[in-house]
Short mmCIF file of C-alpha atoms and ligand atoms in Angstrom, two decimals:
data_model
loop_
_atom_site.label_atom_id
_atom_site.label_comp_id
_atom_site.label_asym_id
_atom_site.label_seq_id
_atom_site.Cartn_x
_atom_site.Cartn_y
_atom_site.Cartn_z
CA MET A 11 -38.80 159.62 91.21
CA TRP A 12 -39.33 163.32 91.95
CA LYS A 13 -40.06 163.75 88.24
CA ASP A 14 -43.16 161.52 88.55
CA TRP A 15 -44.42 163.84 91.25
CA VAL A 16 -43.62 167.09 89.47
CA ARG A 17 -44.74 166.06 85.96
CA PRO A 18 -48.54 166.49 86.48
CA PHE A 19 -47.94 170.06 87.61
CA VAL A 20 -46.01 171.12 84.52
CA ARG A 21 -47.44 168.90 81.78
CA PRO A 22 -51.11 168.19 81.04
CA LEU A 23 -52.37 164.62 81.01
CA PRO A 24 -53.12 163.33 77.51
CA GLN A 25 -56.73 164.06 76.58
CA TRP A 26 -57.21 160.46 75.42
CA SER A 27 -55.57 157.17 76.28
CA ALA A 28 -55.62 154.35 73.74
CA VAL A 29 -56.03 151.19 75.79
CA GLY A 30 -56.77 147.49 75.43
CA VAL A 31 -60.08 146.36 76.95
CA VAL A 32 -61.68 142.92 76.86
CA PRO A 33 -65.30 143.96 76.33
CA ALA A 34 -66.90 141.72 78.98
CA ALA A 35 -68.14 143.36 82.21
CA PRO A 36 -68.32 147.18 81.87
CA LEU A 37 -65.41 148.95 83.63
CA VAL A 38 -67.50 152.07 84.01
CA THR A 39 -71.27 152.29 84.23
CA ALA A 40 -73.43 155.19 83.09
CA ALA A 41 -76.80 156.17 84.55
CA LEU A 42 -79.29 158.84 83.54
CA ARG A 43 -80.83 160.51 86.61
CA TRP A 44 -83.83 162.80 86.83
CA ASP A 45 -86.63 163.50 89.33
CA GLY A 46 -85.43 160.81 91.74
CA GLN A 47 -85.24 158.18 88.98
CA ALA A 48 -82.11 156.47 87.64
CA VAL A 49 -81.81 154.31 84.53
CA ASP A 50 -78.70 152.40 83.46
CA VAL A 51 -77.62 153.72 80.06
CA THR A 52 -74.18 152.10 79.89
CA ALA A 53 -75.19 150.51 76.56
CA ASP A 54 -77.78 153.13 75.72
CA HIS A 55 -76.10 156.49 75.17
CA THR A 56 -73.83 157.80 72.47
CA VAL A 57 -72.23 161.00 71.22
CA ALA A 58 -74.37 162.21 68.30
CA SER A 59 -72.36 165.34 67.43
CA LEU A 60 -69.28 167.17 68.70
CA HIS A 61 -70.32 170.70 67.83
CA PRO A 62 -72.65 171.30 69.58
CA LEU A 63 -71.79 168.44 71.93
CA THR A 64 -74.91 166.25 71.79
CA ILE A 65 -75.75 162.96 73.49
CA ALA A 66 -78.43 160.57 72.22
CA SER A 67 -80.20 157.85 74.22
CA SER A 68 -83.36 155.76 73.95
CA VAL A 69 -84.12 156.87 77.50
CA ASP A 70 -86.26 159.96 77.97
CA GLY A 71 -84.82 161.60 81.07
CA GLY A 72 -87.00 164.69 80.98
CA ALA A 73 -85.86 168.28 80.42
CA ARG A 74 -82.65 168.38 82.49
CA PRO A 75 -81.26 164.94 83.41
CA VAL A 76 -77.76 164.23 84.72
CA LEU A 77 -75.55 161.57 83.14
CA GLU A 78 -73.42 159.94 85.82
CA TYR A 79 -70.36 157.77 85.27
CA ARG A 80 -69.30 155.40 88.07
CA ASP A 81 -66.46 152.94 88.46
CA GLY A 82 -67.95 149.49 87.71
CA ALA A 83 -66.11 147.75 90.58
CA SER A 84 -66.22 150.30 93.43
CA GLY A 85 -69.30 152.29 92.42
CA ARG A 86 -67.37 155.53 92.98
CA LEU A 87 -68.55 158.57 91.07
CA LEU A 88 -66.03 159.39 88.31
CA GLY A 89 -67.83 162.21 86.55
CA ARG A 90 -71.14 163.71 85.54
CA LEU A 91 -72.62 165.67 82.66
CA GLN A 92 -75.52 168.08 83.08
CA LEU A 93 -77.79 167.61 80.06
CA VAL A 94 -80.59 169.68 78.56
CA ARG A 95 -83.13 167.94 76.32
CA ASP A 96 -83.17 169.33 72.78
CA SER A 97 -86.78 168.79 71.70
CA SER A 98 -86.09 170.24 68.26
CA LEU A 99 -84.27 166.96 67.41
CA ALA A 100 -86.02 163.65 66.73
CA ALA A 101 -84.90 160.54 64.87
CA GLY A 102 -88.15 159.46 63.20
CA VAL A 103 -87.26 155.74 63.11
CA ALA A 104 -87.19 155.42 66.93
CA PRO A 105 -88.25 157.51 69.92
CA LEU A 106 -84.74 158.73 70.79
CA ALA A 107 -83.98 161.64 73.09
CA PHE A 108 -81.24 164.14 72.21
CA TYR A 109 -79.50 166.19 74.87
CA ARG A 110 -77.09 169.11 74.68
CA VAL A 111 -74.30 168.99 77.24
CA GLU A 112 -74.61 172.07 79.42
CA ALA A 113 -71.88 171.46 82.00
CA GLY A 114 -69.67 168.69 83.32
CA GLU A 115 -67.25 167.77 86.07
CA HIS A 116 -65.06 164.79 86.84
CA ARG A 117 -63.65 163.42 90.08
CA CYS A 118 -60.65 161.56 88.65
CA LEU A 119 -58.09 164.08 89.92
CA ALA A 120 -58.01 165.76 93.30
CA TRP A 121 -58.15 169.51 93.72
CA PRO A 122 -56.03 171.54 92.79
CA LEU A 123 -54.74 169.20 90.08
CA ARG A 124 -58.21 168.94 88.50
CA PRO A 125 -58.63 172.62 87.44
CA TRP A 126 -54.88 172.97 86.86
CA ASN A 127 -54.77 169.99 84.46
CA ALA A 128 -57.84 171.35 82.60
CA TRP A 129 -56.08 174.72 82.30
CA LEU A 130 -52.91 173.05 80.93
CA GLN A 131 -54.97 170.95 78.48
CA ASN A 132 -56.97 173.96 77.30
CA ARG A 133 -53.78 175.98 76.81
CA GLY A 134 -52.35 173.09 74.75
CA MET A 135 -55.49 172.94 72.58
CA ALA A 136 -55.40 176.72 71.99
CA LYS A 137 -51.70 176.53 71.03
CA HIS A 138 -52.29 173.73 68.51
CA ALA A 139 -55.70 174.97 67.34
CA ALA A 140 -54.75 174.67 63.64
CA SER A 141 -53.91 170.93 63.88
CA ASN A 142 -56.56 170.08 66.47
CA HIS A 143 -59.10 168.08 64.44
CA LEU A 144 -61.64 168.20 67.29
CA ASN A 145 -62.08 171.92 66.73
CA MET A 146 -64.26 172.33 69.83
CA PRO A 147 -64.48 175.05 72.47
CA PRO A 148 -62.29 174.08 75.49
CA ALA A 149 -65.26 173.56 77.87
CA ALA A 150 -66.92 171.19 75.35
CA ALA A 151 -63.64 169.27 74.85
CA GLN A 152 -63.45 168.77 78.65
CA GLN A 153 -67.07 167.54 78.65
CA LEU A 154 -66.30 165.16 75.78
CA MET A 155 -63.46 163.65 77.84
CA ILE A 156 -66.02 162.97 80.60
CA ALA A 157 -68.19 161.12 78.06
CA TYR A 158 -65.11 158.93 77.38
CA LEU A 159 -65.01 157.77 81.03
CA CYS A 160 -66.85 154.76 79.58
CA PRO A 161 -64.03 153.43 77.36
CA ARG A 162 -65.22 153.54 73.76
CA PRO A 163 -64.23 150.91 71.19
CA VAL A 164 -62.31 152.11 68.13
CA VAL A 165 -63.44 150.32 64.98
CA LEU A 166 -62.48 150.44 61.32
CA VAL A 167 -65.53 151.28 59.21
CA SER A 168 -65.58 149.78 55.69
CA VAL A 169 -67.76 151.15 52.91
CA ALA A 170 -67.90 149.79 49.36
CA ALA A 171 -69.70 151.23 46.34
CA GLU A 172 -69.04 150.79 42.64
CA GLU A 173 -66.95 153.94 42.31
CA HIS A 174 -65.91 154.41 45.92
CA ARG A 175 -64.29 152.35 48.65
CA ASN A 176 -63.01 153.37 52.03
CA ILE A 177 -61.93 152.20 55.45
CA PHE A 178 -61.39 154.65 58.33
CA PRO A 179 -61.39 154.64 62.15
CA MET A 180 -64.38 155.69 64.25
CA ASP A 181 -65.09 155.77 67.96
CA LEU A 182 -68.24 157.91 68.07
CA ILE A 183 -70.25 154.73 67.72
CA GLY A 184 -72.28 152.42 69.89
CA PRO A 185 -75.54 150.70 70.66
CA LEU A 186 -78.74 152.42 71.78
CA GLU A 187 -79.85 149.22 73.47
CA ARG A 188 -83.55 149.79 74.15
CA SER A 189 -84.24 150.97 70.61
CA GLY A 190 -82.37 147.98 69.12
CA LEU A 191 -80.39 150.44 66.99
CA TYR A 192 -76.68 151.09 66.57
CA SER A 193 -75.37 154.61 66.00
CA LEU A 194 -72.45 156.27 64.22
CA ALA A 195 -71.60 159.99 64.31
CA LEU A 196 -69.53 160.95 61.30
CA ARG A 197 -68.22 164.44 60.55
CA SER A 198 -70.36 165.65 57.63
CA THR A 199 -67.19 166.65 55.72
CA ASN A 200 -65.96 163.01 55.61
CA VAL A 201 -65.40 161.95 51.95
CA SER A 202 -67.54 158.84 52.36
CA GLU A 203 -70.49 160.52 54.10
CA PRO A 204 -72.61 160.94 50.91
CA VAL A 205 -71.74 157.36 49.86
CA LEU A 206 -72.91 155.98 53.22
CA ARG A 207 -76.21 157.81 52.85
CA ASP A 208 -76.54 156.30 49.38
CA VAL A 209 -75.42 152.64 49.81
CA ARG A 210 -76.87 152.41 53.34
CA LYS A 211 -74.59 149.66 54.56
CA VAL A 212 -71.26 149.40 56.34
CA ALA A 213 -69.12 146.78 58.04
CA LEU A 214 -67.28 147.42 61.31
CA SER A 215 -64.02 145.68 62.20
CA HIS A 216 -63.40 145.69 65.97
CA VAL A 217 -59.63 145.50 66.14
CA PRO A 218 -57.02 144.24 68.64
CA ALA A 219 -55.24 146.90 70.71
CA ALA A 220 -51.97 145.89 69.02
CA MET A 221 -53.26 147.35 65.72
CA LYS A 222 -53.36 150.91 67.11
CA GLY A 223 -50.56 152.28 64.88
CA MET A 224 -52.19 150.98 61.72
CA VAL A 225 -55.66 152.19 62.76
CA TYR A 226 -54.43 155.73 63.39
CA LYS A 227 -52.67 155.80 60.02
CA LEU A 228 -55.97 155.02 58.31
CA ALA A 229 -57.43 158.28 59.69
CA VAL A 230 -56.15 159.98 56.49
CA HIS A 231 -59.00 158.17 54.73
CA HIS A 232 -61.49 160.51 56.44
CA ARG A 233 -60.34 162.99 53.77
CA GLN A 234 -58.86 160.84 51.01
CA PRO A 235 -60.11 157.31 50.21
CA PRO A 236 -57.59 154.62 49.18
CA GLN A 237 -57.13 153.84 45.47
CA ASP A 238 -58.00 150.17 45.90
CA TRP A 239 -58.43 147.53 48.60
CA ASN A 240 -55.24 145.72 47.64
CA GLY A 241 -53.06 148.71 48.52
CA LEU A 242 -54.02 148.58 52.21
CA PRO A 243 -51.31 147.73 54.75
CA LEU A 244 -53.34 144.95 56.41
CA PRO A 245 -54.93 141.69 55.18
CA MET A 246 -58.62 141.96 54.35
CA ARG A 247 -61.41 139.47 53.68
CA PRO A 248 -65.04 139.86 52.57
CA SER A 249 -67.72 140.31 55.26
CA ARG A 250 -70.26 137.49 55.59
CA GLU A 251 -73.48 138.97 54.14
CA PHE A 252 -72.47 142.15 52.33
CA GLY A 253 -69.11 140.97 51.01
CA ILE A 254 -67.55 144.29 52.06
CA PRO A 255 -63.79 144.00 52.74
CA VAL A 256 -63.11 143.86 56.51
CA VAL A 257 -59.96 143.35 58.57
CA ALA A 258 -58.96 139.67 58.49
CA GLY A 259 -57.46 139.86 62.00
CA ALA A 260 -60.48 141.61 63.60
CA LEU A 261 -61.86 140.33 66.91
CA ARG A 262 -65.42 141.05 65.92
CA ILE A 263 -67.17 141.97 62.67
CA GLN A 264 -70.54 143.73 62.54
CA GLU A 265 -72.55 144.37 59.39
CA LEU A 266 -74.98 147.27 59.66
CA ALA A 267 -77.88 148.41 57.49
CA LEU A 268 -78.16 152.19 57.82
CA VAL A 269 -81.83 153.05 58.29
CA HIS A 270 -81.63 156.75 59.12
CA SER A 271 -79.33 159.76 58.89
CA GLN A 272 -79.63 163.35 60.01
CA ILE A 273 -77.24 166.25 60.30
CA ILE A 274 -76.67 167.45 63.85
CA GLY A 275 -74.27 170.38 63.88
CA SER A 276 -70.83 169.20 62.75
CA HIS A 277 -71.80 165.52 62.34
CA THR A 278 -74.11 163.25 60.39
CA PHE A 279 -75.82 160.93 62.85
CA PHE A 280 -76.51 157.50 61.36
CA LEU A 281 -78.80 154.89 62.90
CA ALA A 282 -78.45 151.26 61.87
CA ARG A 283 -79.86 147.81 62.33
CA THR A 284 -77.39 144.99 62.90
CA ILE A 285 -77.52 142.45 60.07
CA SER A 286 -74.79 140.16 61.36
CA SER A 287 -72.38 140.03 64.25
CA GLU A 288 -69.42 137.66 64.12
CA ASP A 289 -67.56 137.31 67.43
CA ARG A 290 -64.28 135.75 66.54
CA GLU A 291 -62.03 136.13 69.59
CA GLU A 292 -62.18 137.52 73.15
CA ALA A 293 -59.02 139.59 73.52
CA ALA A 294 -57.91 143.12 74.36
CA GLN A 295 -59.71 145.38 71.90
CA LEU A 296 -58.62 148.91 71.01
CA HIS A 297 -60.54 151.50 73.06
CA HIS A 298 -60.25 155.18 73.91
CA THR A 299 -60.78 156.56 77.38
CA ALA A 300 -60.07 159.93 79.01
CA GLY A 301 -56.46 160.52 80.06
CA PHE A 302 -57.65 161.56 83.54
CA HIS A 303 -59.53 158.24 83.85
CA GLN A 304 -56.32 156.32 83.10
CA ALA A 305 -54.49 158.52 85.68
CA TYR A 306 -57.22 157.71 88.24
CA ARG A 307 -56.76 153.99 87.59
CA ARG A 308 -52.99 154.24 87.61
CA ARG A 309 -53.07 155.76 91.11
CA ARG A 310 -55.03 152.69 92.20
CA HIS A 311 -52.67 150.27 90.39
CA GLN A 312 -55.52 149.39 88.00
CA ALA A 313 -54.25 151.11 84.85
CA LEU A 314 -55.65 149.70 81.64
CA PRO A 315 -52.92 148.27 79.35
CA GLU A 316 -51.79 151.06 76.99
CA ALA A 317 -52.24 150.12 73.35
C1 LIG B 401 -58.96 156.66 66.28
C2 LIG B 401 -59.79 157.66 65.53
C3 LIG B 401 -61.18 157.67 65.69
C4 LIG B 401 -61.97 158.58 64.97
N1 LIG B 401 -63.33 158.56 65.12
C5 LIG B 401 -64.09 159.41 64.41
C6 LIG B 401 -65.52 159.36 64.50
O1 LIG B 401 -66.09 158.55 65.22
N2 LIG B 401 -66.24 160.26 63.76
C7 LIG B 401 -65.63 161.16 62.94
O2 LIG B 401 -66.32 161.93 62.29
N3 LIG B 401 -64.29 161.22 62.83
C8 LIG B 401 -63.52 160.37 63.54
N4 LIG B 401 -62.16 160.42 63.42
C9 LIG B 401 -61.59 161.38 62.47
C10 LIG B 401 -61.02 162.61 63.07
O3 LIG B 401 -61.97 163.30 63.86
C11 LIG B 401 -60.52 163.53 61.93
O4 LIG B 401 -61.58 164.05 61.19
C12 LIG B 401 -59.63 162.80 60.99
O5 LIG B 401 -58.60 162.19 61.72
C13 LIG B 401 -59.05 163.78 59.96
O6 LIG B 401 -58.27 164.68 60.66
P1 LIG B 401 -57.88 166.09 60.04
O7 LIG B 401 -59.17 166.86 59.96
O8 LIG B 401 -56.92 166.68 61.04
O9 LIG B 401 -57.25 165.77 58.71
C14 LIG B 401 -61.35 159.53 64.12
C15 LIG B 401 -59.95 159.52 63.98
C16 LIG B 401 -59.19 158.61 64.68
C17 LIG B 401 -57.69 158.64 64.53
#
């Protein structure tokens, strides 16, 4: 018992928790606030790049808006990001606003655990810098965790061209509701990035939480595509319109036509129109949230089921 009390003081919380979420009512809401105005952007903001940490939204919140995350049930403030509009960026296909993250804070842990946990996490990241694929400055990594207060679905992205096929996990994805577009932020070094820009279509498999192990294994495909579809460790089937192989046991399949791409720092930001959306089953879907958000919920006996 005493170990449960002592543990947070000697070990950092995990940066991310992989959890199962039934995507019905939002657990956490997001609002953009500026000059006394507030607009709900729960389904209208996305991470466009990690380095520099950039948020995109269809909502123009002026030069210096604040992005606020609140618990969907209690309305309590969980965290906030101070944004600065980057007017040098524009998407062309839609009037999107891009914001650099200038600062951030969360309220999921009480003082002094909050700064202490951040210190422990930052020390861990510095120690494992070589294997840390995020490769972000510690302050930006902390701000990214705040952006994950809204649990983000993890999908498997399938791409198929004559000479190239791939399937890999992504979570820097999501709708920009007011523009009618869907976004994906893919590290520009990903082996399939040039193919995506060329074939301009992908299929997303939204997977059950129970598939976490398999999904993580497929992260190697960010660097090395599989030899053929048949060698994959999970049953596949063709998507409805494009005929791209997707996960047979997926809860939801989306087919996207990529209408725009631009490089923003470390990532290529793709914008897409949804061609088809097949909702097959309502069940716990694999999501990522911040470890401190899961700790907040655990203290209230509302922990999300770990995947
Ligand atoms: C669950 C999961 C989700 C990921 N989502 C994204 C993403 O949205 N965009 C991206 O560029 N890379 C994404 N990645 C890839 C990683 O950032 C990383 O590039 C990949 O795992 C290769 O790691 P390495 O550079 O250590 O070999 C994801 C990886 C995992 C395991």
